[in-house]
Coordinates of C-alpha atoms and ligand atoms in Angstrom, one line a residue:
X1 CA 42.6 28.3 33.0
X2 CA 40.9 29.2 36.2
X3 CA 38.1 32.2 36.2
X4 CA 35.3 33.8 38.6
X5 CA 31.8 34.1 37.0
X6 CA 30.3 37.8 37.5
X7 CA 26.6 37.6 37.4
X8 CA 25.2 41.1 36.5
X9 CA 22.3 42.1 38.0
X10 CA 22.7 45.6 36.3
X11 CA 25.3 47.5 38.6
X12 CA 26.8 50.3 36.5
X13 CA 30.3 49.0 38.0
X14 CA 30.0 44.9 37.0
X15 CA 32.9 46.2 34.2
X16 CA 34.6 47.6 36.9
X17 CA 34.6 44.1 38.8
X18 CA 35.9 42.2 35.7
X19 CA 38.4 44.9 35.2
X20 CA 39.7 44.5 39.3
X21 CA 39.3 40.6 39.0
X22 CA 41.9 40.6 35.5
X23 CA 44.2 43.1 37.6
X24 CA 44.7 40.3 39.6
X25 CA 45.9 38.4 36.8
X26 CA 42.4 36.6 36.6
X27 CA 40.4 36.0 34.0
X28 CA 36.2 36.0 34.4
X29 CA 33.3 36.0 32.4
X30 CA 30.4 38.7 32.9
X31 CA 26.8 36.5 32.4
X32 CA 23.6 37.5 32.7
X33 CA 22.1 37.3 36.4
X34 CA 19.4 34.8 34.8
X35 CA 21.9 32.2 33.3
X36 CA 20.5 28.9 34.2
X37 CA 23.6 26.9 35.6
X38 CA 23.0 24.6 33.0
X39 CA 24.3 27.2 30.7
X40 CA 27.2 28.3 32.5
X41 CA 30.7 26.1 32.0
X42 CA 31.7 25.5 35.7
X43 CA 34.8 22.9 35.1
X44 CA 37.2 26.4 35.1
X45 CA 34.3 28.3 37.7
X46 CA 36.5 28.8 41.4
X47 CA 34.1 31.8 42.7
X48 CA 31.3 33.3 41.8
X49 CA 30.7 37.6 42.5
X50 CA 27.3 38.6 42.1
X51 CA 27.3 42.6 41.2
X52 CA 25.4 45.5 42.9
X53 CA 22.4 46.5 41.1
X54 CA 19.3 49.4 41.0
X55 CA 16.6 46.8 42.1
X56 CA 15.1 46.0 45.6
X57 CA 14.9 42.3 46.3
X58 CA 11.5 42.3 47.9
X59 CA 10.3 43.9 44.5
X60 CA 8.3 42.3 42.7
X61 CA 10.4 41.8 39.3
X62 CA 13.8 41.2 41.6
X63 CA 16.4 39.6 39.3
X64 CA 17.2 36.8 41.0
X65 CA 19.8 34.0 39.7
X66 CA 19.6 30.2 39.7
X67 CA 19.9 29.7 43.2
X68 CA 21.3 26.2 42.8
X69 CA 24.4 28.3 42.5
X70 CA 25.1 28.1 46.6
X71 CA 24.7 24.5 46.5
X72 CA 28.2 24.3 44.0
X73 CA 30.6 24.2 47.1
X74 CA 32.0 27.7 45.6
X75 CA 33.0 30.5 47.3
X76 CA 30.3 33.2 46.3
X77 CA 31.0 36.6 47.2
X78 CA 28.0 39.7 46.8
X79 CA 28.6 43.2 46.4
X80 CA 25.9 45.7 47.8
X81 CA 22.6 44.0 45.7
X82 CA 24.8 41.1 45.6
X83 CA 24.8 40.7 49.4
X84 CA 20.9 41.6 49.9
X85 CA 20.4 38.7 47.2
X86 CA 22.2 36.4 49.5
X87 CA 20.7 37.0 52.7
X88 CA 17.3 37.3 51.5
X89 CA 17.5 33.7 49.3
X90 CA 19.6 32.2 52.4
X91 CA 17.1 33.2 55.0
X92 CA 18.8 36.9 56.7
X93 CA 16.4 39.8 56.5
X94 CA 16.7 42.8 54.3
X95 CA 14.8 46.3 54.6
X96 CA 14.1 49.6 52.8
X97 CA 16.9 52.4 54.1
X98 CA 15.2 54.8 55.5
X99 CA 17.5 57.2 53.3
X100 CA 19.9 56.1 50.6
X101 CA 23.6 55.9 51.7
X102 CA 25.4 57.4 49.5
X103 CA 29.1 58.2 49.3
X104 CA 32.3 57.8 51.3
X105 CA 32.0 56.1 54.7
X106 CA 34.6 54.3 57.1
X107 CA 34.8 50.6 57.8
X108 CA 35.9 49.4 61.1
X109 CA 36.8 45.3 60.8
X110 CA 35.9 43.4 64.1
X111 CA 38.0 40.0 64.6
X112 CA 39.6 38.7 61.7
X113 CA 38.4 37.5 58.2
X114 CA 40.1 36.3 54.6
X115 CA 38.4 38.3 53.1
X116 CA 40.5 41.4 54.9
X117 CA 43.6 39.9 54.9
X118 CA 46.9 42.6 55.3
X119 CA 44.6 45.3 55.3
X120 CA 44.2 47.9 58.1
X121 CA 41.8 47.8 60.8
X122 CA 39.9 50.6 59.5
X123 CA 39.3 52.0 55.9
X124 CA 37.9 54.4 53.5
X125 CA 34.6 52.7 51.7
X126 CA 32.5 53.9 49.0
X127 CA 28.8 53.1 49.4
X128 CA 25.7 53.4 47.2
X129 CA 22.6 51.4 48.0
X130 CA 19.4 52.4 49.6
X131 CA 17.8 49.0 51.0
X132 CA 19.9 47.2 53.9
X133 CA 21.1 44.1 55.6
X134 CA 18.7 44.0 58.9
X135 CA 19.2 40.0 59.7
X136 CA 21.7 37.9 58.8
X137 CA 21.7 34.4 57.3
X138 CA 22.1 31.3 59.3
X139 CA 25.4 30.6 59.4
X140 CA 26.6 33.7 58.5
X141 CA 28.5 36.5 61.0
X142 CA 29.5 40.4 60.8
X143 CA 33.2 41.2 60.1
X144 CA 32.8 44.6 59.7
X145 CA 30.8 48.0 60.0
X146 CA 30.4 51.3 58.8
X147 CA 28.8 53.8 60.3
X148 CA 25.6 53.5 58.8
X149 CA 25.7 49.6 58.2
X150 CA 26.5 47.1 61.3
X151 CA 26.7 44.2 58.7
X152 CA 28.8 46.2 56.0
X153 CA 31.0 43.2 55.6
X154 CA 29.4 39.7 56.3
X155 CA 31.0 36.1 56.2
X156 CA 30.0 32.1 56.0
X157 CA 33.3 31.1 56.2
X158 CA 32.5 27.6 56.2
X159 CA 30.7 28.1 53.3
X160 CA 32.9 30.2 51.9
X161 CA 29.6 33.0 51.5
X162 CA 31.2 36.5 52.0
X163 CA 29.0 39.9 51.2
X164 CA 29.6 43.2 51.2
X165 CA 28.0 46.3 51.4
X166 CA 30.1 48.8 50.1
X167 CA 31.2 48.6 46.7
X168 CA 35.4 47.4 46.9
X169 CA 35.9 47.9 43.1
X170 CA 35.3 51.4 42.9
X171 CA 38.7 54.0 43.0
X172 CA 36.8 55.8 45.6
X173 CA 37.6 52.5 47.7
X174 CA 41.1 52.7 47.9
X175 CA 42.1 49.3 49.5
X176 CA 39.7 47.7 47.2
X177 CA 41.3 45.9 44.8
X178 CA 43.2 44.0 47.6
X179 CA 39.7 42.7 49.1
X180 CA 38.9 41.7 45.6
X181 CA 42.2 40.0 45.4
X182 CA 42.0 38.5 48.6
X183 CA 38.5 36.5 47.5
X184 CA 39.7 35.7 44.0
X185 CA 43.1 34.5 44.8
X186 CA 43.3 33.6 48.5
X187 CA 39.4 32.5 48.7
X188 CA 38.6 31.1 45.6
X189 CA 42.6 29.9 44.7
X190 CA 42.9 31.2 41.6
X191 CA 45.8 31.2 39.8
X192 CA 47.5 34.3 38.0
X193 CA 47.1 33.0 34.2
X194 CA 45.4 35.9 32.7
X195 CA 47.7 38.1 30.9
X196 CA 47.6 40.2 27.9
X197 CA 49.2 38.1 25.9
X198 CA 46.4 35.4 26.6
X199 CA 43.5 38.0 26.0
X200 CA 44.5 38.9 22.7
X201 CA 45.0 34.8 21.9
X202 CA 41.8 34.4 23.4
X203 CA 40.1 37.6 21.5
X204 CA 41.8 36.6 18.4
X205 CA 40.1 33.2 18.5
X206 CA 36.6 34.8 19.5
X207 CA 36.8 36.3 16.6
X208 CA 38.1 34.3 14.0
X209 CA 34.8 32.4 15.4
X210 CA 32.5 34.8 14.5
X211 CA 33.7 36.1 11.6
X212 CA 35.0 32.5 9.2
X213 CA 36.2 33.5 6.5
X214 CA 33.9 36.7 6.1
X215 CA 35.2 40.0 5.6
X216 CA 35.5 42.8 7.6
X217 CA 35.9 46.6 7.2
X218 CA 37.2 49.0 9.9
X219 CA 37.1 53.2 10.0
X220 CA 40.4 53.9 11.2
X221 CA 41.1 57.4 12.8
X222 CA 44.8 56.6 13.2
X223 CA 43.4 57.0 17.2
X224 CA 44.4 54.7 20.6
X225 CA 41.1 52.9 19.9
X226 CA 41.1 51.9 16.3
X227 CA 44.7 51.4 16.0
X228 CA 45.1 48.6 18.5
X229 CA 41.1 47.0 16.6
X230 CA 43.1 47.1 13.6
X231 CA 46.4 45.9 14.6
X232 CA 44.3 42.9 16.8
X233 CA 42.1 42.0 13.8
X234 CA 44.9 41.7 11.5
X235 CA 46.6 39.6 13.5
X236 CA 43.5 37.5 14.1
X237 CA 42.2 37.2 10.6
X238 CA 45.3 39.1 8.0
X239 CA 44.0 39.7 4.9
X240 CA 40.0 39.1 5.8
X241 CA 40.3 43.3 7.0
X242 CA 39.7 45.8 5.3
X243 CA 40.7 49.2 6.5
X244 CA 39.3 52.7 5.7
X245 CA 41.2 55.7 6.5
X246 CA 38.9 59.2 5.8
X247 CA 41.1 62.4 5.4
X248 CA 38.1 65.0 6.7
X249 CA 40.7 67.6 5.9
X250 CA 40.6 68.4 9.9
X251 CA 43.1 66.0 10.8
X252 CA 46.6 67.1 12.4
X253 CA 49.7 67.7 9.8
X254 CA 51.4 64.5 8.1
X255 CA 48.7 62.6 9.6
X256 CA 47.5 61.2 6.5
X257 CA 51.2 59.9 5.5
X258 CA 51.9 58.5 9.6
X259 CA 48.6 56.7 8.9
X260 CA 49.9 55.4 5.5
X261 CA 53.1 54.1 6.3
X262 CA 52.7 52.0 9.2
X263 CA 49.0 50.7 8.6
X264 CA 49.5 50.2 4.8
X265 CA 53.3 49.6 4.7
X266 CA 54.3 48.5 7.8
X267 CA 51.9 46.3 9.1
X268 CA 50.9 45.5 5.8
X269 CA 46.9 46.0 5.9
X270 CA 44.8 46.1 3.0
X271 CA 44.2 50.0 3.2
X272 CA 42.2 52.6 1.6
X273 CA 42.5 56.1 2.2
X274 CA 40.0 58.4 0.8
X275 CA 40.6 62.0 0.2
X276 CA 37.5 63.7 1.1
X277 CA 38.7 67.2 2.4
X278 CA 37.7 68.9 -0.6
X279 CA 34.1 67.8 -0.5
X280 CA 34.1 68.8 3.8
X281 CA 35.5 72.0 3.4
X282 CA 33.1 72.8 0.8
X283 CA 29.8 71.6 3.3
X284 CA 31.7 73.7 5.6
X285 CA 31.7 76.4 4.3
X286 CA 29.9 79.5 5.5
X287 CA 29.3 77.5 9.0
X288 CA 30.0 79.2 12.0
X289 CA 27.5 77.5 14.6
X290 CA 29.4 74.9 16.7
X291 CA 26.6 72.3 16.6
X292 CA 26.3 72.9 13.7
X293 CA 29.6 72.0 12.0
X294 CA 29.7 68.9 14.3
X295 CA 26.8 67.9 12.5
X296 CA 27.7 68.7 9.0
X297 CA 31.0 66.9 9.7
X298 CA 29.1 63.6 11.2
X299 CA 26.4 63.1 8.4
X300 CA 29.5 63.5 5.8
X301 CA 31.8 60.9 7.4
X302 CA 28.9 58.8 7.2
X303 CA 28.2 59.2 3.3
X304 CA 32.0 58.8 2.8
X305 CA 32.4 56.0 4.9
X306 CA 29.8 54.5 3.1
X307 CA 30.8 55.0 -0.4
X308 CA 34.1 54.0 0.5
X309 CA 32.3 50.5 1.8
X310 CA 30.7 49.7 -1.2
X311 CA 34.1 50.3 -3.4
X312 CA 36.0 47.6 -1.3
X313 CA 33.2 45.3 -2.3
X314 CA 31.0 43.1 -0.2
X315 CA 31.5 42.9 3.4
X316 CA 29.4 41.2 6.1
X317 CA 31.3 42.8 9.3
X318 CA 31.8 46.4 10.6
X319 CA 34.5 46.0 13.0
X320 CA 34.5 49.5 15.7
X321 CA 37.2 50.0 18.3
X322 CA 34.4 50.6 20.8
X323 CA 35.9 50.7 24.3
X324 CA 33.8 50.2 27.8
X325 CA 33.4 53.9 28.5
X326 CA 31.5 53.8 25.2
X327 CA 29.1 51.7 25.8
X328 CA 28.5 53.2 29.5
X329 CA 28.2 56.6 28.3
X330 CA 25.9 56.1 25.2
X331 CA 23.4 54.0 27.7
X332 CA 23.7 56.5 30.2
X333 CA 22.8 59.4 27.7
X334 CA 18.8 59.5 28.7
X335 CA 20.1 61.0 31.8
X336 CA 23.0 62.2 31.9
X337 CA 22.8 66.0 31.3
X338 CA 26.5 66.4 30.6
X339 CA 26.4 63.8 27.9
X340 CA 24.3 66.6 25.6
X341 CA 26.6 69.2 26.5
X342 CA 28.1 68.6 23.4
X343 CA 26.7 66.3 20.4
X344 CA 27.4 63.4 20.7
X345 CA 31.3 62.9 20.2
X346 CA 31.5 59.1 18.3
X347 CA 31.8 61.0 14.5
X348 CA 32.5 57.2 14.0
X349 CA 28.8 56.8 15.1
X350 CA 27.8 54.7 12.1
X351 CA 23.5 54.5 11.4
X352 CA 21.7 52.3 12.9
X353 CA 20.0 50.3 9.8
X354 CA 23.1 49.3 8.0
X355 CA 23.0 45.5 7.4
X356 CA 26.6 44.9 8.9
X357 CA 27.3 42.3 11.8
X358 CA 29.9 44.2 14.6
X359 CA 32.6 43.2 15.9
X360 CA 34.3 44.8 18.8
X361 CA 37.3 42.9 20.6
X362 CA 37.4 46.3 22.8
X363 CA 34.1 46.3 24.0
X364 CA 34.8 45.6 27.6
X365 CA 38.2 47.2 28.3
X366 CA 39.6 50.4 29.2
X367 CA 41.4 52.8 27.9
X368 CA 44.1 51.8 29.9
X369 CA 44.2 47.8 29.2
X370 CA 43.9 48.8 25.7
X371 CA 47.4 50.8 25.8
X372 CA 48.8 47.9 27.4
X373 CA 46.3 45.5 24.3
X374 CA 48.4 47.6 21.4
X375 CA 52.0 47.5 23.5
X376 CA 51.8 44.2 23.5
X377 CA 50.9 43.6 20.2
X378 CA 54.1 46.2 18.7
X379 CA 52.7 49.3 18.3
X380 CA 54.0 52.1 18.8
X381 CA 54.4 54.7 21.6
X382 CA 53.5 57.3 19.0
X383 CA 49.8 55.2 18.3
X384 CA 49.6 53.4 22.1
X385 CA 49.8 57.0 23.8
X386 CA 49.0 59.2 21.6
X387 CA 46.6 61.8 23.2
X388 CA 42.8 62.2 22.5
X389 CA 41.9 63.9 19.2
X390 CA 38.4 65.0 18.9
X391 CA 35.9 63.1 15.7
X392 CA 35.4 66.5 14.2
X393 CA 38.9 67.2 14.5
X394 CA 40.6 70.7 13.5
X395 CA 37.2 71.9 12.7
X396 CA 36.6 72.5 16.0
X397 CA 39.4 74.2 17.5
X398 CA 39.2 77.0 14.0
X399 CA 36.6 78.7 15.8
X400 CA 34.4 80.6 13.4
X401 CA 33.9 79.8 9.6
X402 CA 36.5 77.0 8.3
X403 CA 38.7 78.0 5.6
X404 CA 41.5 76.5 3.9
X405 CA 44.0 79.1 4.7
X406 CA 42.5 79.2 8.5
X407 CA 43.7 75.5 8.7
X408 CA 46.8 75.8 7.3
X409 CA 47.5 78.4 10.0
X410 CA 45.7 75.9 13.0
X411 CA 47.7 72.9 11.9
X412 CA 51.2 74.7 11.6
X413 CA 50.4 76.0 14.9
X414 CA 49.3 72.9 16.6
X415 CA 52.4 70.9 14.6
X416 CA 54.8 73.2 16.8
X417 CA 52.6 73.2 20.0
X418 CA 52.9 69.3 19.4
X419 CA 56.8 69.3 18.7
X420 CA 57.9 71.1 21.4
X421 CA 55.8 68.9 24.3
X422 CA 57.1 66.0 23.0
X423 CA 60.7 67.7 22.6
X424 CA 60.4 68.6 25.9
X425 CA 59.2 65.3 27.7
X426 CA 55.3 66.6 28.3
X427 CA 53.4 65.1 25.9
X428 CA 53.1 62.1 27.4
X429 CA 52.7 63.8 31.4
X430 CA 49.6 65.8 30.4
X431 CA 45.5 64.7 28.8
X432 CA 45.5 66.8 25.6
X433 CA 48.0 69.6 24.5
X434 CA 47.0 71.4 21.4
X435 CA 46.7 74.7 19.6
X436 CA 43.1 76.6 18.8
X437 CA 42.8 79.4 16.1
X438 CA 40.4 82.4 16.9
X439 CA 38.6 83.8 14.2
X440 CA 39.6 88.2 15.5
X441 CA 43.1 89.9 14.1
X442 CA 45.2 91.9 16.5
X443 CA 47.6 94.3 16.1
X444 CA 51.2 93.8 16.2
X445 CA 54.4 94.5 15.4
X446 CA 57.3 92.4 13.3
X447 CA 60.2 94.2 12.3
X448 CA 60.0 97.5 11.3
X449 CA 56.2 96.8 10.6
X450 CA 52.7 96.8 11.6
X451 CA 51.4 93.3 11.4
X452 CA 47.7 92.6 11.5
X453 CA 47.1 89.4 12.2
X454 CA 45.7 85.8 14.0
X455 CA 45.5 84.8 17.5
X456 CA 46.8 81.0 18.7
X457 CA 45.3 79.9 21.8
X458 CA 47.5 77.6 23.2
X459 CA 45.2 74.8 25.3
X460 CA 46.8 72.2 27.6
X461 CA 44.9 70.2 30.1
X462 CA 45.4 67.0 32.6
X463 CA 42.4 65.0 33.0
X464 CA 41.7 61.4 34.2
X465 CA 38.7 61.0 31.7
X466 CA 38.4 64.3 30.2
X467 CA 34.9 64.8 32.1
X468 CA 37.0 67.2 34.3
X469 CA 40.0 68.8 33.7
X470 CA 42.4 71.7 34.9
X471 CA 45.0 73.5 32.8
X472 CA 49.2 72.5 33.1
X473 CA 51.0 74.6 33.9
X474 CA 53.9 74.4 32.0
X475 CA 57.2 75.6 32.4
X476 CA 57.3 79.7 31.3
X477 CA 60.6 78.4 29.3
X478 CA 58.9 76.2 27.9
X479 CA 55.7 78.6 27.0
X480 CA 58.0 81.0 25.5
X481 CA 59.5 78.9 22.7
X482 CA 56.0 77.3 22.2
X483 CA 54.9 81.1 21.7
X484 CA 58.1 82.1 20.0
X485 CA 58.2 79.2 17.1
X486 CA 55.0 79.9 16.6
X487 CA 55.5 83.9 15.4
X488 CA 58.5 82.9 13.6
X489 CA 57.7 79.9 12.1
X490 CA 53.4 80.0 10.8
X491 CA 52.6 82.6 8.6
X492 CA 49.5 84.8 9.5
X493 CA 50.3 84.4 13.4
X494 CA 51.4 87.9 15.2
X495 CA 49.9 86.9 19.1
X496 CA 49.9 83.3 21.4
X497 CA 48.1 83.2 24.3
X498 CA 47.6 80.2 26.9
X499 CA 44.2 79.0 28.0
X500 CA 44.0 79.4 31.7
X501 CA 40.7 77.9 32.3
X502 CA 39.8 74.7 33.7
X503 CA 36.8 71.9 32.9
X504 CA 34.2 73.2 34.7
X505 CA 33.3 75.7 33.5
X506 CA 34.9 75.3 30.3
X507 CA 35.2 72.3 28.3
X508 CA 38.6 71.0 26.9
X509 CA 38.0 71.3 23.1
X510 CA 36.6 75.4 22.1
X511 CA 33.9 74.2 20.5
Ligands
LIG1 P1 35.1 68.7 26.0 O1 35.2 69.1 24.9 O2 33.8 67.8 25.8 O3 36.0 66.9 25.6 O4 36.0 69.0 26.9 C1 36.1 65.6 26.0 C2 37.1 65.0 25.7 O5 36.2 64.5 24.2 C3 36.8 65.0 22.7 N1 35.9 65.4 22.8 C4 35.6 64.4 21.4 N2 35.6 63.3 20.7 N3 34.9 63.4 19.3 C5 35.3 62.2 20.2 O6 36.2 61.7 19.6 C6 34.5 64.5 19.2 O7 33.4 65.3 19.0 C7 34.3 65.1 20.8 N4 34.5 66.5 21.3 C8 35.4 66.5 22.4 C9 38.1 66.5 23.8 O8 39.3 66.5 22.7 C10 38.2 65.9 24.8 O9 39.0 64.6 25.4

């Protein structure tokens, strides 16, 4: 299969470049920039992309590639730092910019270039760089300029070297995918051979290569990521996979049965279900502080999982449904204040000292790609297109102290919300929809009697990635049905309100 090598110089967007190449139907491999040529399998390499990166080419320890990549005769595309590097190594000049160019810009094409085939003369682009190219290497010419850069896109068409000062891979360069596809399909001549089916078969081979005849344990939550990981591992290694599902008592109505029926019976996966709901509830008694709740649940989860793991026998490998955004988020935590707003999300996060080798078959994929893998593996729509559900579960939606009775009320109300969302077709159109149980009672009248019961808040939001969100303007009749059904079907509730807060300032979950 023809492929593109992406040399990584530390850009936060390197995986996004790989993703764009996949969107073109082409296989790519990301390699560390220091990888010597002798270690690169060049047989089917049709082109090389040099990623961006935070360094300066004239810094003492500037990351450099094996310079022989320029003598291979394959096309090279340098993006941002990659362009500066290419210019620097091939005899051009790079200087420190007066100010960092960051944000949107307009690119104007000068003349024609294969890189811009099919694109208009003027394009919206996204910049993020400090240094700039000030003189071209011999053989190069400018093909596009931007407000701040007379060398925004350059090429040496004869040697098939191309450079872009901006980032074609990010969503803020709306036509960037066409630029990437012009490079990989048009200039490099790659064939469209990469499909989900080929990803699955390659990944299965890689899993088999990694684990041999060893046993693999996977914590299955029933969410999209761990479910797709389970299905993929089952396909790769069959009964060597053992899944552990922990019922922490904070899961949704019918969830336990649904997981057992799909994974245990239908897919015939070796599944161990642990009912730890009583222990969790006991530990949460009297806990009202949201952060403390999360910590108690996280710590206990690890304890229960460890016990379950020991009881299923020895295993050398631990599989996780880690996706690429989880990888960046955990790397970014130090510098990213947003990550500190709520203590870290992944309740599945396991202690570092565990004696396991990790198997993470989805590590390079983005959520929508994982969904496609799930579909290709035949998982049902209800799993593949599930809305996100937080690790600490209903605990962060049951405000104040958690009791079995409050959980019963919340679970029943949540069931109504989801049922109505699904029946009306809205479920798959929004990011999340759920019920929250407020910790106070209010007065109402039911029949001829005064009632004094709990309030349910309904939260329905739309979002791209959960980082920002807006409340969804659901039709009044749907809201009316949700409210009527909750009051009629859920004992203990006499009032329903609708949350009309965006994020920020509100978070999606209430705790
Ligand atoms: P917030 O409430 O921070 O949520 O606006 C953003 C997104 O993250 C989900 N979320 C969690 N997911 N473990 C998770 O796996 C958690 O502890 C957790 N807390 C929030 C939330 O449902 C939303 O999609």
